[in-house]
């Protein structure tokens, strides 16, 4: 028996294993793969992310438009008393504002992750930071909007409005919840701008679409400084066009 053979016969015709293949070591077959399942999983994920990119920004547009209409009629939310007065004057409108905002915030999380996925092919680090920050910001925005339902309920139920206003002010001043608001601001403004920048640098979508996403933060800041919500409406609409381009490219991949 030569060393090169892996299996031979002994003196009595019994099969023996040569030194070239260690005893007890067997090769296991590769785990089976299901290409059809992989394609289904990948396609479902792409379609889900694309759908969020198409829909999410327009819920934000609807939210900002509703608040712009209420603001034009004299509504404000600087203090608890202002928020209660706005809810009393426009209960149905503000209820829809909160609802559209919550849906938009929820859908902006996968929309953001889809955009970061596209940008990751050419700007991996920046897209990871931007995607994580923006998604976290919108998660916090969802939490902030949820508390506004309590303000609307206070007006609907009725009671000592001065005490209710004090409760709202105390809630907003609670340090335990301040980080939620700060993370929302950071993710919504800085995160969104960085996400657009990552898309710009990666060239994964048209430059105009990446710039459209980057327009949202400055228009939001201008609107806050001027006290005119229509700047936010315009910026959110332009951002929606940018995310539409993201959705189209996600469907192509």
PDB file of C-alpha atoms in Angstrom:
ATOM      1  CA  UNK A   1       0.000   0.000   0.000  1.00  0.00           C
ATOM      2  CA  UNK A   2       1.428   3.350  -0.992  1.00  0.00           C
ATOM      3  CA  UNK A   3       1.070   6.438   1.242  1.00  0.00           C
ATOM      4  CA  UNK A   4      -0.670   8.251  -1.578  1.00  0.00           C
ATOM      5  CA  UNK A   5      -3.692   5.977  -1.465  1.00  0.00           C
ATOM      6  CA  UNK A   6      -6.294   6.889   1.106  1.00  0.00           C
ATOM      7  CA  UNK A   7      -7.938   3.478   1.349  1.00  0.00           C
ATOM      8  CA  UNK A   8      -6.392   0.019   0.851  1.00  0.00           C
ATOM      9  CA  UNK A   9      -6.548  -3.543   2.114  1.00  0.00           C
ATOM     10  CA  UNK A  10      -4.775  -5.061   5.079  1.00  0.00           C
ATOM     11  CA  UNK A  11      -3.286  -8.504   5.438  1.00  0.00           C
ATOM     12  CA  UNK A  12      -6.726 -10.139   5.706  1.00  0.00           C
ATOM     13  CA  UNK A  13      -8.403  -8.101   2.973  1.00  0.00           C
ATOM     14  CA  UNK A  14      -9.895  -5.597   5.454  1.00  0.00           C
ATOM     15  CA  UNK A  15     -10.168  -1.958   4.479  1.00  0.00           C
ATOM     16  CA  UNK A  16      -7.712   0.302   6.259  1.00  0.00           C
ATOM     17  CA  UNK A  17      -7.225   4.032   6.257  1.00  0.00           C
ATOM     18  CA  UNK A  18      -3.827   5.368   5.282  1.00  0.00           C
ATOM     19  CA  UNK A  19      -1.874   8.070   7.081  1.00  0.00           C
ATOM     20  CA  UNK A  20      -2.752  10.572   4.370  1.00  0.00           C
ATOM     21  CA  UNK A  21      -6.291  11.034   5.809  1.00  0.00           C
ATOM     22  CA  UNK A  22      -6.615  11.333   9.615  1.00  0.00           C
ATOM     23  CA  UNK A  23      -8.985   8.846  11.215  1.00  0.00           C
ATOM     24  CA  UNK A  24     -12.240  10.303  12.533  1.00  0.00           C
ATOM     25  CA  UNK A  25     -12.124  13.439  10.369  1.00  0.00           C
ATOM     26  CA  UNK A  26     -14.915  13.542   7.803  1.00  0.00           C
ATOM     27  CA  UNK A  27     -15.894  16.284   5.383  1.00  0.00           C
ATOM     28  CA  UNK A  28     -19.413  17.617   5.889  1.00  0.00           C
ATOM     29  CA  UNK A  29     -21.516  18.663   2.926  1.00  0.00           C
ATOM     30  CA  UNK A  30     -22.142  22.366   2.470  1.00  0.00           C
ATOM     31  CA  UNK A  31     -25.456  23.535   3.951  1.00  0.00           C
ATOM     32  CA  UNK A  32     -28.169  23.661   1.354  1.00  0.00           C
ATOM     33  CA  UNK A  33     -29.128  27.044   0.010  1.00  0.00           C
ATOM     34  CA  UNK A  34     -32.434  28.132  -1.389  1.00  0.00           C
ATOM     35  CA  UNK A  35     -31.836  30.771  -4.078  1.00  0.00           C
ATOM     36  CA  UNK A  36     -35.564  31.330  -4.442  1.00  0.00           C
ATOM     37  CA  UNK A  37     -35.886  32.157  -0.742  1.00  0.00           C
ATOM     38  CA  UNK A  38     -32.856  34.468  -0.867  1.00  0.00           C
ATOM     39  CA  UNK A  39     -34.295  36.343  -3.833  1.00  0.00           C
ATOM     40  CA  UNK A  40     -37.656  36.617  -2.087  1.00  0.00           C
ATOM     41  CA  UNK A  41     -36.077  37.931   1.120  1.00  0.00           C
ATOM     42  CA  UNK A  42     -33.937  40.476  -0.728  1.00  0.00           C
ATOM     43  CA  UNK A  43     -36.817  41.600  -2.915  1.00  0.00           C
ATOM     44  CA  UNK A  44     -39.193  41.991   0.009  1.00  0.00           C
ATOM     45  CA  UNK A  45     -36.652  44.093   1.872  1.00  0.00           C
ATOM     46  CA  UNK A  46     -36.030  46.309  -1.161  1.00  0.00           C
ATOM     47  CA  UNK A  47     -39.726  46.833  -1.812  1.00  0.00           C
ATOM     48  CA  UNK A  48     -40.364  47.641   1.856  1.00  0.00           C
ATOM     49  CA  UNK A  49     -37.580  50.201   2.040  1.00  0.00           C
ATOM     50  CA  UNK A  50     -38.630  51.729  -1.280  1.00  0.00           C
ATOM     51  CA  UNK A  51     -42.272  52.000  -0.192  1.00  0.00           C
ATOM     52  CA  UNK A  52     -41.207  53.811   2.971  1.00  0.00           C
ATOM     53  CA  UNK A  53     -39.036  56.202   0.946  1.00  0.00           C
ATOM     54  CA  UNK A  54     -41.971  57.009  -1.348  1.00  0.00           C
ATOM     55  CA  UNK A  55     -44.537  57.536   1.438  1.00  0.00           C
ATOM     56  CA  UNK A  56     -42.793  58.782   4.596  1.00  0.00           C
ATOM     57  CA  UNK A  57     -41.815  62.335   3.551  1.00  0.00           C
ATOM     58  CA  UNK A  58     -45.340  63.141   2.381  1.00  0.00           C
ATOM     59  CA  UNK A  59     -46.782  62.304   5.779  1.00  0.00           C
ATOM     60  CA  UNK A  60     -44.287  64.826   7.146  1.00  0.00           C
ATOM     61  CA  UNK A  61     -45.491  67.324   4.519  1.00  0.00           C
ATOM     62  CA  UNK A  62     -49.104  66.736   5.619  1.00  0.00           C
ATOM     63  CA  UNK A  63     -48.121  67.179   9.279  1.00  0.00           C
ATOM     64  CA  UNK A  64     -46.302  70.453   8.595  1.00  0.00           C
ATOM     65  CA  UNK A  65     -49.097  71.735   6.360  1.00  0.00           C
ATOM     66  CA  UNK A  66     -51.691  71.149   9.064  1.00  0.00           C
ATOM     67  CA  UNK A  67     -49.595  72.963  11.635  1.00  0.00           C
ATOM     68  CA  UNK A  68     -48.972  75.820   9.174  1.00  0.00           C
ATOM     69  CA  UNK A  69     -52.739  76.242   8.790  1.00  0.00           C
ATOM     70  CA  UNK A  70     -53.216  76.242  12.555  1.00  0.00           C
ATOM     71  CA  UNK A  71     -50.318  78.653  13.003  1.00  0.00           C
ATOM     72  CA  UNK A  72     -51.793  81.003  10.403  1.00  0.00           C
ATOM     73  CA  UNK A  73     -54.953  81.088  12.533  1.00  0.00           C
ATOM     74  CA  UNK A  74     -52.944  82.147  15.599  1.00  0.00           C
ATOM     75  CA  UNK A  75     -52.019  78.780  17.146  1.00  0.00           C
ATOM     76  CA  UNK A  76     -48.752  78.347  19.020  1.00  0.00           C
ATOM     77  CA  UNK A  77     -47.019  75.794  21.238  1.00  0.00           C
ATOM     78  CA  UNK A  78     -44.363  77.774  23.090  1.00  0.00           C
ATOM     79  CA  UNK A  79     -45.993  77.078  26.476  1.00  0.00           C
ATOM     80  CA  UNK A  80     -48.451  74.595  27.879  1.00  0.00           C
ATOM     81  CA  UNK A  81     -51.174  77.246  27.836  1.00  0.00           C
ATOM     82  CA  UNK A  82     -50.482  77.924  24.151  1.00  0.00           C
ATOM     83  CA  UNK A  83     -50.675  74.233  23.307  1.00  0.00           C
ATOM     84  CA  UNK A  84     -53.995  73.835  25.129  1.00  0.00           C
ATOM     85  CA  UNK A  85     -55.418  76.908  23.410  1.00  0.00           C
ATOM     86  CA  UNK A  86     -54.372  75.564  20.010  1.00  0.00           C
ATOM     87  CA  UNK A  87     -55.936  72.182  20.755  1.00  0.00           C
ATOM     88  CA  UNK A  88     -59.174  73.872  21.845  1.00  0.00           C
ATOM     89  CA  UNK A  89     -59.341  76.030  18.733  1.00  0.00           C
ATOM     90  CA  UNK A  90     -58.408  73.303  16.214  1.00  0.00           C
ATOM     91  CA  UNK A  91     -59.082  69.892  17.767  1.00  0.00           C
ATOM     92  CA  UNK A  92     -59.669  67.891  14.562  1.00  0.00           C
ATOM     93  CA  UNK A  93     -56.871  69.593  12.647  1.00  0.00           C
ATOM     94  CA  UNK A  94     -54.276  69.087  15.369  1.00  0.00           C
ATOM     95  CA  UNK A  95     -55.371  65.493  15.876  1.00  0.00           C
ATOM     96  CA  UNK A  96     -54.604  64.867  12.195  1.00  0.00           C
ATOM     97  CA  UNK A  97     -51.335  66.776  12.510  1.00  0.00           C
ATOM     98  CA  UNK A  98     -50.220  64.416  15.266  1.00  0.00           C
ATOM     99  CA  UNK A  99     -51.457  61.327  13.415  1.00  0.00           C
ATOM    100  CA  UNK A 100     -49.710  62.242  10.146  1.00  0.00           C
ATOM    101  CA  UNK A 101     -46.572  63.173  12.042  1.00  0.00           C
ATOM    102  CA  UNK A 102     -46.478  59.849  13.871  1.00  0.00           C
ATOM    103  CA  UNK A 103     -46.960  57.871  10.665  1.00  0.00           C
ATOM    104  CA  UNK A 104     -44.297  59.944   8.941  1.00  0.00           C
ATOM    105  CA  UNK A 105     -41.835  59.506  11.803  1.00  0.00           C
ATOM    106  CA  UNK A 106     -42.413  55.758  11.876  1.00  0.00           C
ATOM    107  CA  UNK A 107     -41.947  55.334   8.117  1.00  0.00           C
ATOM    108  CA  UNK A 108     -38.961  57.686   7.975  1.00  0.00           C
ATOM    109  CA  UNK A 109     -36.959  55.124   9.950  1.00  0.00           C
ATOM    110  CA  UNK A 110     -36.923  52.462   7.185  1.00  0.00           C
ATOM    111  CA  UNK A 111     -36.780  55.201   4.525  1.00  0.00           C
ATOM    112  CA  UNK A 112     -33.626  56.538   6.167  1.00  0.00           C
ATOM    113  CA  UNK A 113     -32.094  53.083   6.447  1.00  0.00           C
ATOM    114  CA  UNK A 114     -32.837  52.470   2.773  1.00  0.00           C
ATOM    115  CA  UNK A 115     -31.097  55.704   1.812  1.00  0.00           C
ATOM    116  CA  UNK A 116     -28.130  54.799   4.006  1.00  0.00           C
ATOM    117  CA  UNK A 117     -27.993  51.400   2.318  1.00  0.00           C
ATOM    118  CA  UNK A 118     -27.666  53.060  -1.077  1.00  0.00           C
ATOM    119  CA  UNK A 119     -25.059  55.554   0.107  1.00  0.00           C
ATOM    120  CA  UNK A 120     -23.079  52.846   1.880  1.00  0.00           C
ATOM    121  CA  UNK A 121     -21.608  51.625  -1.400  1.00  0.00           C
ATOM    122  CA  UNK A 122     -19.588  54.805  -1.796  1.00  0.00           C
ATOM    123  CA  UNK A 123     -19.592  56.481   1.625  1.00  0.00           C
ATOM    124  CA  UNK A 124     -19.815  53.645   4.119  1.00  0.00           C
ATOM    125  CA  UNK A 125     -18.780  55.401   7.335  1.00  0.00           C
ATOM    126  CA  UNK A 126     -20.708  58.598   6.680  1.00  0.00           C
ATOM    127  CA  UNK A 127     -23.848  56.745   5.635  1.00  0.00           C
ATOM    128  CA  UNK A 128     -23.734  54.573   8.780  1.00  0.00           C
ATOM    129  CA  UNK A 129     -23.416  57.591  11.065  1.00  0.00           C
ATOM    130  CA  UNK A 130     -26.059  59.570   9.193  1.00  0.00           C
ATOM    131  CA  UNK A 131     -28.508  56.682   8.937  1.00  0.00           C
ATOM    132  CA  UNK A 132     -28.219  55.767  12.603  1.00  0.00           C
ATOM    133  CA  UNK A 133     -28.522  59.369  13.760  1.00  0.00           C
ATOM    134  CA  UNK A 134     -31.491  60.201  11.529  1.00  0.00           C
ATOM    135  CA  UNK A 135     -33.375  57.013  12.372  1.00  0.00           C
ATOM    136  CA  UNK A 136     -32.860  57.650  16.090  1.00  0.00           C
ATOM    137  CA  UNK A 137     -34.065  61.235  15.647  1.00  0.00           C
ATOM    138  CA  UNK A 138     -37.317  60.137  14.047  1.00  0.00           C
ATOM    139  CA  UNK A 139     -37.842  57.501  16.725  1.00  0.00           C
ATOM    140  CA  UNK A 140     -37.642  60.319  19.269  1.00  0.00           C
ATOM    141  CA  UNK A 141     -39.994  62.451  17.152  1.00  0.00           C
ATOM    142  CA  UNK A 142     -42.557  59.649  17.349  1.00  0.00           C
ATOM    143  CA  UNK A 143     -42.267  59.703  21.149  1.00  0.00           C
ATOM    144  CA  UNK A 144     -42.627  63.494  21.277  1.00  0.00           C
ATOM    145  CA  UNK A 145     -45.727  63.500  19.091  1.00  0.00           C
ATOM    146  CA  UNK A 146     -47.336  60.783  21.189  1.00  0.00           C
ATOM    147  CA  UNK A 147     -47.399  63.124  24.189  1.00  0.00           C
ATOM    148  CA  UNK A 148     -49.369  65.679  22.154  1.00  0.00           C
ATOM    149  CA  UNK A 149     -52.315  63.303  22.182  1.00  0.00           C
ATOM    150  CA  UNK A 150     -52.481  63.883  25.933  1.00  0.00           C
ATOM    151  CA  UNK A 151     -52.768  67.634  25.365  1.00  0.00           C
ATOM    152  CA  UNK A 152     -55.646  67.093  22.941  1.00  0.00           C
ATOM    153  CA  UNK A 153     -57.329  64.708  25.420  1.00  0.00           C
ATOM    154  CA  UNK A 154     -57.077  67.284  28.210  1.00  0.00           C
ATOM    155  CA  UNK A 155     -59.070  69.755  26.148  1.00  0.00           C
ATOM    156  CA  UNK A 156     -61.599  67.134  25.089  1.00  0.00           C
ATOM    157  CA  UNK A 157     -62.226  65.934  28.643  1.00  0.00           C
ATOM    158  CA  UNK A 158     -62.111  69.396  30.224  1.00  0.00           C
ATOM    159  CA  UNK A 159     -60.968  70.443  33.653  1.00  0.00           C
ATOM    160  CA  UNK A 160     -58.598  72.909  35.314  1.00  0.00           C
ATOM    161  CA  UNK A 161     -56.744  74.210  32.255  1.00  0.00           C
ATOM    162  CA  UNK A 162     -54.265  76.233  34.308  1.00  0.00           C
ATOM    163  CA  UNK A 163     -53.240  73.068  36.131  1.00  0.00           C
ATOM    164  CA  UNK A 164     -53.073  71.150  32.864  1.00  0.00           C
ATOM    165  CA  UNK A 165     -50.802  73.847  31.416  1.00  0.00           C
ATOM    166  CA  UNK A 166     -48.534  73.505  34.430  1.00  0.00           C
ATOM    167  CA  UNK A 167     -48.346  69.750  33.894  1.00  0.00           C
ATOM    168  CA  UNK A 168     -47.358  70.216  30.234  1.00  0.00           C
ATOM    169  CA  UNK A 169     -44.693  72.778  31.151  1.00  0.00           C
ATOM    170  CA  UNK A 170     -43.321  70.524  33.884  1.00  0.00           C
ATOM    171  CA  UNK A 171     -43.179  67.592  31.478  1.00  0.00           C
ATOM    172  CA  UNK A 172     -41.226  69.625  28.925  1.00  0.00           C
ATOM    173  CA  UNK A 173     -38.799  70.858  31.582  1.00  0.00           C
ATOM    174  CA  UNK A 174     -38.130  67.390  33.004  1.00  0.00           C
ATOM    175  CA  UNK A 175     -34.441  66.635  32.484  1.00  0.00           C
ATOM    176  CA  UNK A 176     -35.188  62.920  32.129  1.00  0.00           C
ATOM    177  CA  UNK A 177     -36.918  63.636  28.833  1.00  0.00           C
ATOM    178  CA  UNK A 178     -34.679  66.428  27.565  1.00  0.00           C
ATOM    179  CA  UNK A 179     -32.318  64.029  25.814  1.00  0.00           C
ATOM    180  CA  UNK A 180     -35.215  62.732  23.704  1.00  0.00           C
ATOM    181  CA  UNK A 181     -35.896  66.204  22.350  1.00  0.00           C
ATOM    182  CA  UNK A 182     -32.193  66.914  21.822  1.00  0.00           C
ATOM    183  CA  UNK A 183     -31.669  63.639  19.959  1.00  0.00           C
ATOM    184  CA  UNK A 184     -34.680  64.436  17.792  1.00  0.00           C
ATOM    185  CA  UNK A 185     -33.204  67.828  16.879  1.00  0.00           C
ATOM    186  CA  UNK A 186     -29.767  66.329  16.249  1.00  0.00           C
ATOM    187  CA  UNK A 187     -31.103  63.511  14.093  1.00  0.00           C
ATOM    188  CA  UNK A 188     -33.642  65.605  12.216  1.00  0.00           C
ATOM    189  CA  UNK A 189     -31.243  68.409  11.338  1.00  0.00           C
ATOM    190  CA  UNK A 190     -27.659  67.145  11.453  1.00  0.00           C
ATOM    191  CA  UNK A 191     -28.489  63.526  10.615  1.00  0.00           C
ATOM    192  CA  UNK A 192     -30.621  64.388   7.588  1.00  0.00           C
ATOM    193  CA  UNK A 193     -27.992  66.758   6.204  1.00  0.00           C
ATOM    194  CA  UNK A 194     -25.282  64.116   6.623  1.00  0.00           C
ATOM    195  CA  UNK A 195     -27.507  61.544   4.948  1.00  0.00           C
ATOM    196  CA  UNK A 196     -27.922  63.786   1.917  1.00  0.00           C
ATOM    197  CA  UNK A 197     -24.181  64.442   1.932  1.00  0.00           C
ATOM    198  CA  UNK A 198     -23.474  60.704   1.985  1.00  0.00           C
ATOM    199  CA  UNK A 199     -25.781  60.217  -1.006  1.00  0.00           C
ATOM    200  CA  UNK A 200     -24.015  63.107  -2.758  1.00  0.00           C
ATOM    201  CA  UNK A 201     -20.530  61.728  -2.129  1.00  0.00           C
ATOM    202  CA  UNK A 202     -21.451  58.161  -3.051  1.00  0.00           C
ATOM    203  CA  UNK A 203     -23.138  59.249  -6.305  1.00  0.00           C
ATOM    204  CA  UNK A 204     -25.699  56.524  -5.659  1.00  0.00           C
ATOM    205  CA  UNK A 205     -28.516  58.852  -6.758  1.00  0.00           C
ATOM    206  CA  UNK A 206     -28.639  62.002  -8.864  1.00  0.00           C
ATOM    207  CA  UNK A 207     -26.925  64.993  -7.297  1.00  0.00           C
ATOM    208  CA  UNK A 208     -30.150  67.047  -7.387  1.00  0.00           C
ATOM    209  CA  UNK A 209     -31.914  64.369  -5.317  1.00  0.00           C
ATOM    210  CA  UNK A 210     -29.151  64.317  -2.702  1.00  0.00           C
ATOM    211  CA  UNK A 211     -29.281  68.125  -2.550  1.00  0.00           C
ATOM    212  CA  UNK A 212     -33.072  67.950  -2.144  1.00  0.00           C
ATOM    213  CA  UNK A 213     -32.646  65.874   1.006  1.00  0.00           C
ATOM    214  CA  UNK A 214     -30.010  68.288   2.330  1.00  0.00           C
ATOM    215  CA  UNK A 215     -32.417  71.212   1.830  1.00  0.00           C
ATOM    216  CA  UNK A 216     -34.705  70.079   4.645  1.00  0.00           C
ATOM    217  CA  UNK A 217     -32.494  71.091   7.626  1.00  0.00           C
ATOM    218  CA  UNK A 218     -31.807  74.714   6.533  1.00  0.00           C
ATOM    219  CA  UNK A 219     -35.437  75.347   5.569  1.00  0.00           C
ATOM    220  CA  UNK A 220     -36.525  73.936   8.915  1.00  0.00           C
ATOM    221  CA  UNK A 221     -34.140  76.246  10.762  1.00  0.00           C
ATOM    222  CA  UNK A 222     -35.274  79.261   8.722  1.00  0.00           C
ATOM    223  CA  UNK A 223     -38.906  78.422   9.447  1.00  0.00           C
ATOM    224  CA  UNK A 224     -38.262  78.185  13.170  1.00  0.00           C
ATOM    225  CA  UNK A 225     -36.333  81.464  13.192  1.00  0.00           C
ATOM    226  CA  UNK A 226     -38.983  83.282  11.160  1.00  0.00           C
ATOM    227  CA  UNK A 227     -41.906  81.673  12.946  1.00  0.00           C
ATOM    228  CA  UNK A 228     -43.419  80.677   9.589  1.00  0.00           C
ATOM    229  CA  UNK A 229     -44.229  76.990   9.178  1.00  0.00           C
ATOM    230  CA  UNK A 230     -44.578  77.253   5.402  1.00  0.00           C
ATOM    231  CA  UNK A 231     -40.767  77.151   5.092  1.00  0.00           C
ATOM    232  CA  UNK A 232     -40.893  73.689   6.664  1.00  0.00           C
ATOM    233  CA  UNK A 233     -43.689  72.667   4.312  1.00  0.00           C
ATOM    234  CA  UNK A 234     -41.619  73.674   1.268  1.00  0.00           C
ATOM    235  CA  UNK A 235     -38.480  71.991   2.607  1.00  0.00           C
ATOM    236  CA  UNK A 236     -40.341  68.784   3.435  1.00  0.00           C
ATOM    237  CA  UNK A 237     -41.857  68.679  -0.064  1.00  0.00           C
ATOM    238  CA  UNK A 238     -38.450  69.093  -1.711  1.00  0.00           C
ATOM    239  CA  UNK A 239     -37.070  66.404   0.604  1.00  0.00           C
ATOM    240  CA  UNK A 240     -39.899  64.147  -0.553  1.00  0.00           C
ATOM    241  CA  UNK A 241     -38.665  64.440  -4.132  1.00  0.00           C
ATOM    242  CA  UNK A 242     -35.195  63.416  -3.004  1.00  0.00           C
ATOM    243  CA  UNK A 243     -36.495  60.361  -1.170  1.00  0.00           C
ATOM    244  CA  UNK A 244     -38.607  59.458  -4.214  1.00  0.00           C
ATOM    245  CA  UNK A 245     -35.345  59.151  -6.134  1.00  0.00           C
ATOM    246  CA  UNK A 246     -34.036  56.942  -3.338  1.00  0.00           C
ATOM    247  CA  UNK A 247     -37.099  54.718  -3.694  1.00  0.00           C
ATOM    248  CA  UNK A 248     -36.631  54.406  -7.455  1.00  0.00           C
ATOM    249  CA  UNK A 249     -32.995  53.340  -7.054  1.00  0.00           C
ATOM    250  CA  UNK A 250     -33.873  50.847  -4.316  1.00  0.00           C
ATOM    251  CA  UNK A 251     -36.297  49.152  -6.690  1.00  0.00           C
ATOM    252  CA  UNK A 252     -33.584  48.868  -9.340  1.00  0.00           C
ATOM    253  CA  UNK A 253     -31.026  47.188  -7.111  1.00  0.00           C
TER     254      UNK A 253
END
